[in-house]
């Protein structure tokens, strides 16, 4: 697609041409000639853009995710400029700051693999509260927040986010609901789709308690992600305590949810709720026997801390998150609407249940996950029950 707005691009070519790869391939040509601009995907040998310009103008690729672009520019019929996108030793910005905790942990491993593959000088723009989790683990990567994002000129920029309405595949090569949260970052950055677990910093001090303990987190960003079985957490906590475990709740809030459906933390747990540094949360998780949670950021943090994760979710397909052998889903009830390409997520609807809202089947994807099913999965964890009193 072409743009007539004059934009100062970060790279300088011959004859006054400017270009860069900031959210797509962009080329600007000056007045005084008849130009032909071609953009080609080298990997697939596909011409993605070919247009003549009389006088000055800017062109920009329709695709904004990573593609190994080749730029060719003709002036008055003569080829005067060819450039192949090469990120080695270049300033590259990868932006993912609008994602939540789980999003960042799902994507940042892909960003790091991208940096390693291309040997670029990378800046990762992430949510500021997450920087302490990563900056000491990756000293060669520059992690920034909002205040630093415009402090230098970048050769290329790529945005890794969930693009809900990207029906024309401008920002991502496939639908995020099909690829899942775990893999979509890889697709955007042109990497093979696989899990890439990042290293994270963990507060010092070792075990926060001597007794064997299990961490849980019952809350999530929407009611559709909760374990809505009314007795589920109560029976689970009682069972774990009978088996000799302390049960520690590390949710951010003691009570959460919409006003019409407030949810307290599960009864009988040790209350370690509060908005605390994530490196402190990682310490609790690192030394836990295992973690029980839902499709939420703390489950991803437990995965990053290499703690066995029991994930209870009927709302998402198992491929949406990281692999865990302790995934709990009931296929006998409605399930996995979050990954149904025919359903658009409604972030503004706290009671989002697209198939059964307002009926007696609302949230049956998690109501139908029984304590018995969760218990049977937990009992397969190696070493479970050795503290049975």
Tab-separated table of N, CA and C in Angstrom, residues 95 133 164 178 194 197 207 241 255-256 267 271 275 351 379:
chain	number	residue	atom	x	y	z
A	95	UNK	N	8.044	-4.872	20.508
A	95	UNK	CA	7.065	-4.258	21.400
A	95	UNK	C	6.024	-5.273	21.819
A	133	UNK	N	11.884	-9.057	36.330
A	133	UNK	CA	11.888	-10.503	36.100
A	133	UNK	C	12.965	-10.930	35.115
A	164	UNK	N	-7.092	-8.808	17.843
A	164	UNK	CA	-8.392	-9.465	17.848
A	164	UNK	C	-9.122	-9.374	16.508
A	178	UNK	N	-6.277	-19.826	16.518
A	178	UNK	CA	-5.804	-21.097	15.982
A	178	UNK	C	-4.417	-21.450	16.479
A	194	UNK	N	6.924	-23.347	18.664
A	194	UNK	CA	7.218	-24.228	19.784
A	194	UNK	C	7.278	-23.375	21.043
A	197	UNK	N	10.541	-21.314	26.937
A	197	UNK	CA	10.432	-20.867	28.314
A	197	UNK	C	11.566	-19.891	28.642
A	207	UNK	N	13.538	-21.586	50.477
A	207	UNK	CA	12.132	-21.894	50.772
A	207	UNK	C	11.545	-20.859	51.727
A	241	UNK	N	-4.736	-30.387	52.194
A	241	UNK	CA	-4.336	-30.269	53.597
A	241	UNK	C	-4.367	-31.628	54.292
A	255	UNK	N	-10.179	-10.490	47.355
A	255	UNK	CA	-11.511	-10.583	46.763
A	255	UNK	C	-11.456	-9.904	45.404
A	256	UNK	N	-11.971	-10.565	44.385
A	256	UNK	CA	-11.903	-10.008	43.035
A	256	UNK	C	-13.147	-10.407	42.260
A	267	UNK	N	-11.427	-20.840	50.756
A	267	UNK	CA	-11.433	-20.998	52.215
A	267	UNK	C	-10.363	-21.999	52.648
A	271	UNK	N	-3.163	-17.008	53.424
A	271	UNK	CA	-3.368	-15.810	52.612
A	271	UNK	C	-2.045	-15.077	52.396
A	275	UNK	N	-0.384	-7.176	45.986
A	275	UNK	CA	0.383	-6.796	44.797
A	275	UNK	C	1.841	-6.737	45.198
A	351	UNK	N	-19.173	-11.064	32.012
A	351	UNK	CA	-19.901	-12.332	32.048
A	351	UNK	C	-19.848	-13.023	30.679
A	379	UNK	N	-3.074	-36.629	41.612
A	379	UNK	CA	-2.513	-37.873	42.146
A	379	UNK	C	-1.502	-38.510	41.199
